[in-house]
Coordinates of C-alpha atoms and ligand atoms in Angstrom, one line a residue:
M1 CA -8.0 14.3 -27.9
K2 CA -5.3 13.3 -30.2
L3 CA -4.7 9.6 -30.8
T4 CA -1.9 8.0 -32.4
D5 CA -2.6 5.3 -35.3
V6 CA -2.0 2.7 -33.0
Q7 CA -4.4 3.8 -30.3
K8 CA -7.1 4.3 -32.9
R9 CA -6.5 0.8 -34.0
M10 CA -7.0 -0.7 -30.5
L11 CA -10.2 1.5 -30.4
D12 CA -11.5 0.0 -33.6
G13 CA -10.9 -3.4 -32.2
E14 CA -8.0 -4.7 -34.3
S15 CA -6.5 -6.2 -30.9
G16 CA -9.6 -8.0 -29.8
E17 CA -12.5 -7.2 -27.5
P18 CA -10.8 -6.7 -24.2
V19 CA -8.2 -4.4 -25.5
Q20 CA -11.0 -2.5 -27.3
Q21 CA -13.0 -2.1 -24.2
S22 CA -9.8 -1.1 -22.3
M23 CA -8.9 1.7 -24.6
E24 CA -12.6 2.8 -24.4
I25 CA -12.0 3.1 -20.5
I26 CA -8.7 5.1 -21.0
V27 CA -10.1 7.4 -23.7
Q28 CA -13.1 8.1 -21.5
L29 CA -11.1 8.9 -18.5
A30 CA -8.5 10.8 -20.2
D31 CA -11.4 12.9 -21.9
F32 CA -13.1 13.4 -18.4
W33 CA -9.7 14.8 -17.1
E34 CA -9.2 17.0 -20.2
A35 CA -6.1 15.2 -21.2
P36 CA -4.5 16.3 -24.4
D37 CA -3.4 12.9 -25.2
L38 CA -2.4 9.4 -24.0
I39 CA 1.0 8.6 -22.7
P40 CA 2.7 5.2 -22.6
V41 CA 3.4 3.4 -19.3
Q42 CA 6.2 1.3 -17.9
S43 CA 4.4 -0.6 -15.4
V44 CA 1.2 -1.2 -13.7
H45 CA 0.4 -2.2 -10.2
M46 CA -3.2 -3.9 -9.9
P47 CA -5.4 -2.9 -7.0
G48 CA -8.3 -5.3 -7.9
A49 CA -6.4 -8.5 -7.2
S50 CA -8.4 -9.5 -4.2
V51 CA -12.1 -11.3 -3.7
K52 CA -12.9 -8.2 -1.7
T53 CA -11.8 -5.4 -4.1
A54 CA -12.7 -7.2 -7.1
R55 CA -16.0 -8.4 -6.1
R56 CA -18.3 -10.8 -8.4
A57 CA -18.6 -8.5 -11.3
G58 CA -14.7 -7.9 -11.3
R59 CA -13.9 -11.3 -10.9
K60 CA -16.0 -12.5 -13.9
Y61 CA -14.7 -9.3 -16.0
I62 CA -10.9 -10.4 -15.4
R63 CA -11.7 -13.9 -16.2
W64 CA -13.5 -12.9 -19.3
C65 CA -10.3 -11.0 -20.5
A66 CA -8.1 -14.0 -19.6
D67 CA -10.4 -16.4 -21.5
S68 CA -10.4 -14.3 -24.5
G69 CA -6.7 -14.6 -24.6
A70 CA -5.7 -11.1 -23.9
Q71 CA -2.2 -10.4 -22.7
F72 CA -0.6 -7.6 -20.7
V73 CA 1.9 -5.3 -22.5
T74 CA 3.5 -3.8 -19.3
T75 CA 5.0 -5.1 -16.3
A76 CA 2.2 -6.0 -14.0
T77 CA 2.3 -6.7 -10.4
L78 CA -0.6 -7.6 -8.1
N79 CA -1.7 -6.1 -4.8
P80 CA -2.5 -8.2 -1.8
A81 CA -5.0 -11.2 -2.0
A82 CA -7.8 -12.3 0.3
A83 CA -5.8 -15.3 1.4
D84 CA -2.2 -16.3 1.8
L85 CA -1.7 -18.7 -1.0
T86 CA 1.3 -20.2 0.4
G87 CA -0.8 -22.3 2.6
N88 CA -0.9 -20.4 5.9
D89 CA -4.6 -20.7 7.1
I90 CA -5.7 -17.3 8.2
G91 CA -9.4 -18.3 8.9
I92 CA -11.0 -17.4 5.6
T93 CA -13.9 -19.9 4.0
R94 CA -13.3 -22.4 1.1
E95 CA -15.3 -20.5 -1.0
T96 CA -13.5 -17.1 -0.5
M97 CA -10.2 -19.1 -1.4
N98 CA -11.5 -20.5 -4.5
Q99 CA -12.7 -17.3 -5.8
Q100 CA -9.3 -15.6 -5.0
L101 CA -7.6 -18.5 -6.9
E102 CA -9.8 -17.9 -9.7
I103 CA -8.8 -14.1 -9.7
T104 CA -5.0 -14.7 -9.3
D105 CA -5.2 -17.4 -12.2
S106 CA -6.7 -15.0 -14.4
Y107 CA -4.2 -12.1 -13.9
K108 CA -1.6 -14.8 -14.2
R109 CA -2.8 -16.0 -17.6
M110 CA -2.4 -12.5 -18.9
G111 CA 1.1 -12.1 -17.8
A112 CA 1.1 -10.6 -14.3
I113 CA 3.7 -11.5 -11.8
E114 CA 2.1 -13.1 -8.9
C115 CA 3.4 -11.4 -6.0
H116 CA 0.5 -10.2 -4.2
T117 CA 2.0 -7.4 -2.4
C118 CA 1.3 -3.8 -1.6
T119 CA 5.3 -3.3 -2.0
P120 CA 5.9 -3.9 -5.8
Y121 CA 8.9 -1.8 -5.8
L122 CA 10.4 -4.5 -3.3
V123 CA 9.8 -7.2 -5.9
G124 CA 10.9 -6.0 -9.2
N125 CA 8.5 -3.4 -10.2
L126 CA 10.9 -0.4 -9.8
P127 CA 10.2 2.5 -11.9
R128 CA 12.9 5.1 -12.2
Y129 CA 12.7 8.7 -11.6
G130 CA 10.3 10.6 -13.9
E131 CA 9.0 7.4 -15.5
H132 CA 5.2 7.1 -16.0
V133 CA 3.4 4.2 -14.5
A134 CA -0.3 3.2 -13.6
W135 CA -0.4 1.9 -10.1
G136 CA -3.2 1.3 -7.7
E137 CA -2.9 0.8 -3.8
S138 CA -2.6 4.2 -2.1
S139 CA 0.5 3.4 -0.1
A140 CA 2.5 2.2 -3.1
I141 CA 1.1 5.4 -5.1
V142 CA 2.6 7.8 -2.6
F143 CA 5.7 5.6 -2.6
A144 CA 6.3 5.8 -6.4
N145 CA 5.2 9.5 -6.6
S146 CA 7.2 10.6 -3.7
V147 CA 10.2 8.4 -2.9
L148 CA 11.0 6.9 -6.4
G149 CA 9.9 10.3 -8.2
A150 CA 7.8 8.2 -10.6
R151 CA 4.6 9.6 -11.9
T152 CA 1.3 7.9 -11.3
N153 CA -2.2 8.8 -10.6
R154 CA -4.3 6.8 -8.2
E155 CA -5.7 4.0 -10.5
G156 CA -8.6 1.8 -9.7
G157 CA -9.1 -1.9 -10.6
P158 CA -10.6 -1.2 -14.1
S159 CA -8.3 1.6 -15.1
A160 CA -5.3 -0.4 -14.1
L161 CA -6.2 -3.6 -16.0
A162 CA -7.2 -1.3 -19.0
T163 CA -3.5 0.3 -18.9
A164 CA -1.9 -3.2 -18.6
L165 CA -3.8 -4.3 -21.6
T166 CA -3.1 -1.3 -23.9
G167 CA -0.1 0.1 -22.4
F168 CA -1.6 3.8 -22.1
T169 CA -2.8 6.1 -19.7
G170 CA -4.3 9.6 -19.9
G171 CA -1.6 12.4 -19.7
Y172 CA -3.3 14.2 -16.6
G173 CA -2.8 14.6 -12.9
F174 CA 0.4 13.7 -11.4
H175 CA 1.9 12.8 -14.8
L176 CA 2.4 16.6 -15.4
K177 CA 4.9 18.6 -13.6
Q178 CA 2.7 21.5 -12.7
N179 CA 0.6 19.2 -10.7
R180 CA 3.6 18.1 -8.5
I181 CA 4.2 21.2 -6.6
A182 CA 3.7 21.5 -2.8
T183 CA 0.4 23.1 -1.5
V184 CA 1.1 23.0 2.1
H185 CA 4.4 23.4 4.2
V186 CA 4.5 21.0 7.3
S187 CA 7.2 21.8 9.7
V188 CA 8.4 19.0 11.9
E189 CA 9.7 20.1 15.2
C190 CA 10.1 16.9 17.1
P191 CA 12.3 13.8 16.5
L192 CA 10.9 11.1 14.3
S193 CA 12.3 7.8 15.2
D194 CA 10.1 4.7 15.1
Q195 CA 7.8 4.1 12.2
S196 CA 4.9 4.9 14.6
D197 CA 6.3 8.3 14.7
F198 CA 6.1 8.9 11.0
G199 CA 2.8 7.2 10.8
A200 CA 1.3 9.5 13.5
A201 CA 2.9 12.6 11.8
G202 CA 1.5 11.7 8.3
Y203 CA -1.8 11.0 9.8
C204 CA -2.0 14.1 11.8
L205 CA -1.2 16.2 8.4
A206 CA -3.7 14.3 6.4
K207 CA -6.4 14.6 8.7
Q208 CA -6.2 18.5 8.7
F209 CA -5.5 18.7 4.8
P210 CA -6.8 15.7 3.2
D211 CA -6.3 16.5 -0.3
A212 CA -3.0 18.4 0.0
L213 CA 0.5 17.9 -1.7
P214 CA 2.5 18.5 1.4
V215 CA 6.2 19.4 1.8
F216 CA 7.7 18.3 4.9
T217 CA 10.8 20.1 6.6
G218 CA 12.6 18.7 9.7
F219 CA 12.8 15.0 8.9
P220 CA 15.9 13.5 10.2
E221 CA 18.9 13.7 8.0
R222 CA 19.3 9.7 7.9
T223 CA 15.5 8.9 7.5
S224 CA 15.1 5.5 7.0
M225 CA 13.0 3.7 4.3
I226 CA 10.9 2.4 7.3
G227 CA 9.8 5.9 8.2
L228 CA 9.2 7.0 4.5
R229 CA 7.1 3.8 4.0
A230 CA 5.0 4.4 7.1
M231 CA 4.5 7.9 6.0
C232 CA 3.2 7.0 2.6
A233 CA 0.8 4.5 4.2
A234 CA -0.6 7.1 6.7
L235 CA -0.9 10.1 4.4
A236 CA -3.3 8.1 2.4
T237 CA -5.4 6.7 5.3
S238 CA -6.7 9.8 7.0
G239 CA -6.6 11.7 3.6
S240 CA -6.4 10.6 0.0
I241 CA -3.0 12.3 -0.5
S242 CA -0.9 10.8 -3.4
M243 CA 2.3 12.7 -3.1
F244 CA 4.5 14.5 -0.5
H245 CA 7.9 16.1 -0.6
A246 CA 10.5 15.9 2.3
V247 CA 13.2 18.7 1.8
G248 CA 16.6 17.0 1.3
I249 CA 15.3 13.4 1.3
T250 CA 12.8 13.1 -1.7
P251 CA 14.1 13.5 -5.4
E252 CA 11.9 16.5 -6.4
A253 CA 12.6 18.5 -3.1
P254 CA 16.3 19.2 -3.0
T255 CA 15.3 22.8 -1.6
L256 CA 12.0 24.1 0.0
E257 CA 12.0 26.5 -2.9
M258 CA 12.1 23.8 -5.6
A259 CA 9.2 21.8 -3.7
T260 CA 6.9 25.0 -3.6
G261 CA 7.8 26.6 -6.8
N262 CA 8.8 29.5 -5.0
R263 CA 5.2 30.0 -3.4
K264 CA 4.6 31.0 -0.1
L265 CA 2.5 28.3 1.6
E266 CA 0.5 28.0 4.6
T267 CA 2.6 26.1 7.4
L268 CA 1.5 23.6 9.8
T269 CA 3.4 22.8 12.7
I270 CA 3.9 19.3 14.0
G271 CA 5.6 18.9 17.5
Q272 CA 5.6 16.4 20.3
K273 CA 2.1 17.7 21.5
E274 CA 0.5 17.0 18.1
L275 CA 2.3 13.6 17.7
Q276 CA 1.3 12.2 21.1
E277 CA -2.5 13.4 20.6
T278 CA -2.4 11.6 17.2
K279 CA -1.0 8.3 18.7
A280 CA -3.5 8.7 21.6
F281 CA -6.4 9.1 18.9
L282 CA -5.1 6.0 17.0
D283 CA -5.0 3.9 20.1
H284 CA -8.7 2.7 20.3
N285 CA -8.1 0.0 22.8
D286 CA -8.9 0.1 26.5
Q287 CA -8.0 -3.6 27.4
S288 CA -4.5 -4.7 28.3
E289 CA -4.8 -8.1 27.3
I290 CA -3.9 -8.8 23.7
D291 CA -4.9 -11.7 21.5
L292 CA -3.5 -10.4 18.1
I293 CA -0.6 -8.4 16.6
Y294 CA -0.4 -7.3 12.9
M295 CA 3.0 -6.1 11.7
G296 CA 3.9 -5.3 8.1
C297 CA 1.5 -2.8 6.9
P298 CA 2.9 -1.9 4.2
H299 CA 4.4 -5.3 3.8
L300 CA 8.0 -5.6 5.6
D301 CA 11.2 -4.9 3.6
Y302 CA 14.5 -6.6 4.7
E303 CA 15.7 -4.0 7.3
E304 CA 12.1 -4.2 9.1
I305 CA 12.5 -8.2 9.3
L306 CA 16.2 -7.7 10.6
Q307 CA 14.9 -5.3 13.2
L308 CA 12.1 -7.7 14.2
S309 CA 14.3 -10.8 14.3
K310 CA 16.5 -8.8 16.7
L311 CA 13.9 -7.9 19.0
L312 CA 12.4 -11.5 19.1
A313 CA 15.8 -13.5 19.1
G314 CA 15.7 -16.0 22.0
R315 CA 12.1 -14.9 23.1
K316 CA 8.8 -16.8 22.7
V317 CA 5.4 -15.0 21.6
S318 CA 2.8 -15.6 24.4
S319 CA 0.6 -18.8 24.0
N320 CA -2.3 -16.3 24.1
V321 CA -1.3 -14.2 21.2
T322 CA -0.8 -14.6 17.4
L323 CA 1.8 -12.5 16.1
W324 CA 1.1 -12.1 12.2
L325 CA 4.0 -10.7 10.1
L326 CA 3.1 -9.6 6.5
A327 CA 5.9 -9.6 3.5
A328 CA 6.0 -10.7 -0.1
N329 CA 6.9 -14.0 -0.4
S330 CA 9.9 -13.3 -2.2
I331 CA 11.2 -11.0 0.6
W332 CA 10.5 -14.1 3.0
K333 CA 12.5 -16.3 0.7
S334 CA 15.6 -14.1 0.7
C335 CA 15.5 -13.7 4.3
E336 CA 15.5 -17.4 4.8
R337 CA 19.0 -17.6 3.4
S338 CA 20.2 -15.3 6.1
G339 CA 18.5 -17.2 8.8
L340 CA 16.2 -14.3 9.8
T341 CA 12.9 -16.2 9.1
Q342 CA 14.2 -19.3 11.5
V343 CA 14.8 -16.6 14.2
L344 CA 11.2 -15.3 13.7
K345 CA 9.6 -18.9 13.4
D346 CA 11.5 -20.0 16.4
S347 CA 9.8 -17.1 18.5
G348 CA 6.3 -18.4 17.4
A349 CA 5.8 -15.6 14.9
V350 CA 3.6 -16.6 11.9
L351 CA 5.0 -15.4 8.5
L352 CA 2.3 -14.5 6.1
S353 CA 2.7 -13.9 2.5
D354 CA 0.2 -12.3 -0.2
T355 CA -2.5 -11.0 2.0
C356 CA -3.4 -8.0 4.5
P357 CA -6.3 -7.7 6.9
N358 CA -7.6 -4.7 4.8
I359 CA -7.9 -6.7 1.7
T360 CA -9.0 -10.0 3.2
I361 CA -12.7 -10.7 4.3
F362 CA -11.6 -9.8 8.0
K363 CA -15.0 -10.7 9.3
E364 CA -14.4 -14.3 8.3
V365 CA -11.0 -14.0 10.1
I366 CA -12.5 -12.6 13.2
E367 CA -15.4 -14.9 13.5
S368 CA -13.2 -18.1 12.9
R369 CA -10.4 -17.1 15.1
R370 CA -12.6 -14.9 17.7
Y371 CA -9.9 -12.2 18.2
R372 CA -11.0 -9.6 20.5
S373 CA -8.0 -7.2 21.2
A374 CA -5.1 -6.4 18.8
A375 CA -2.1 -4.0 18.5
T376 CA -0.2 -2.9 15.7
N377 CA 2.6 -0.4 14.7
S378 CA 0.8 0.7 11.7
A379 CA -1.2 4.0 11.5
K380 CA -3.2 2.7 8.7
L381 CA -4.2 -0.7 10.4
A382 CA -5.0 1.3 13.6
H383 CA -7.3 3.4 11.7
Y384 CA -9.1 0.6 10.0
M385 CA -9.1 -2.3 12.6
P386 CA -11.7 -0.9 14.9
S387 CA -14.2 -0.6 12.1
W388 CA -13.9 -4.3 11.5
G389 CA -14.8 -4.9 15.1
I390 CA -11.6 -5.3 16.9
K391 CA -10.2 -3.1 19.5
T392 CA -6.7 -2.0 18.6
H393 CA -3.8 -0.4 20.4
Y394 CA -1.2 1.7 18.2
G395 CA 2.5 1.9 19.2
S396 CA 6.1 1.5 18.4
T397 CA 7.6 -1.6 17.0
A398 CA 9.3 -2.5 20.4
E399 CA 6.0 -1.9 22.3
C400 CA 4.1 -4.4 19.8
I401 CA 7.0 -7.1 20.3
D402 CA 6.7 -6.6 24.1
A403 CA 3.0 -7.3 23.9
A404 CA 3.5 -10.2 21.8
V405 CA 5.7 -11.7 24.3
T406 CA 4.0 -10.9 27.5
G407 CA 0.4 -10.8 26.1
K408 CA 0.0 -7.5 27.7
W409 CA -0.2 -4.0 26.3
R410 CA 2.2 -1.8 28.5
G411 CA 2.7 0.9 25.9
Ligands
LIG501 FE1 -0.6 -3.0 2.5 FE2 -2.9 -3.8 3.5 FE3 -1.4 -2.3 4.7 S1 -2.4 -3.4 1.4 S2 -0.4 -0.9 3.0 S3 -0.8 -4.2 4.2 S4 -3.7 -2.1 4.8

């Protein structure tokens, strides 16, 4: 592989041991994928930012890098943590909290933006069309590649950290134009409106074509960001999809022909029947009583918070229900100024930052709070929550708010 003088000097240890080890990781990965060279990246989104994902070895390695004085050379944002660091108690132990604070502190000392969100693009890490980045977190990767037209592979904790310390990644995979061409055509033949529709459509496709690069036709002309974000999360849940096109919506698919590279592809049809079957598959709960509702997977944007505040205005969350709403702390702060957070707090909703059920130690949450029956409008959470021991309903945003207020699932 061709290395520049700067890259060779990093490999020789001129910039210190953490940078040298990072360059070794980057070069070995690039070699494995037969990349001809390394390319500079503008930003990194760190997936290994939680106690649950970094584990003991990761926590120690991240701390060693920070203690050695290593500094990030790219913009770097942090994926959710195991705890809400703004002070909301979600039921995790003191030990988990202390370990989380150690990880967050180490990343901060190296120069990361302490945002702990899966929506880095909402908090200042917003790559341009065609820009090369190195992101982790499956839903954010799909968003970067598909909606923004930026270019990233699916990075893990060690490779993302290595790129933030060196500024380079291997020139392979989704960084190359030829790997961004659709491999299956999905014809959507039913209306998609609520985010649970987009989530179900994405989940349905990825279950059948888990490694595909789909191109969708039939999305609504005015497809909202809410729908696109739900699609991103769902595609990376039942499959390992890192990118999709939607004709007339996403930047690399002005036409079907451009998205497919003029190739004839197999077509999957998603109609009302497939959508309803997928929603039924994702609804694992046979109880009507609800004690936990999670919304904000991916973390909420302003438009969703506005929608939720309209649905909850003047209503009260049932005393038997915890309604947890998840968003980046800076998004909550900007909603505070427009009065939206007050409406939500008045209803009894709990506004969480920094964390997510998938990335906290959910067993500790369930054990301390004794939740038994949940609901969500996120296909990703509906997929994972049952495996953590909690039965979960899947439905629209309005159905989830109705359940929050009545304590019963009537979807
Ligand atoms: Fe984000 Fe967690 Fe969902 S990382 S996409 S809120 S499972």
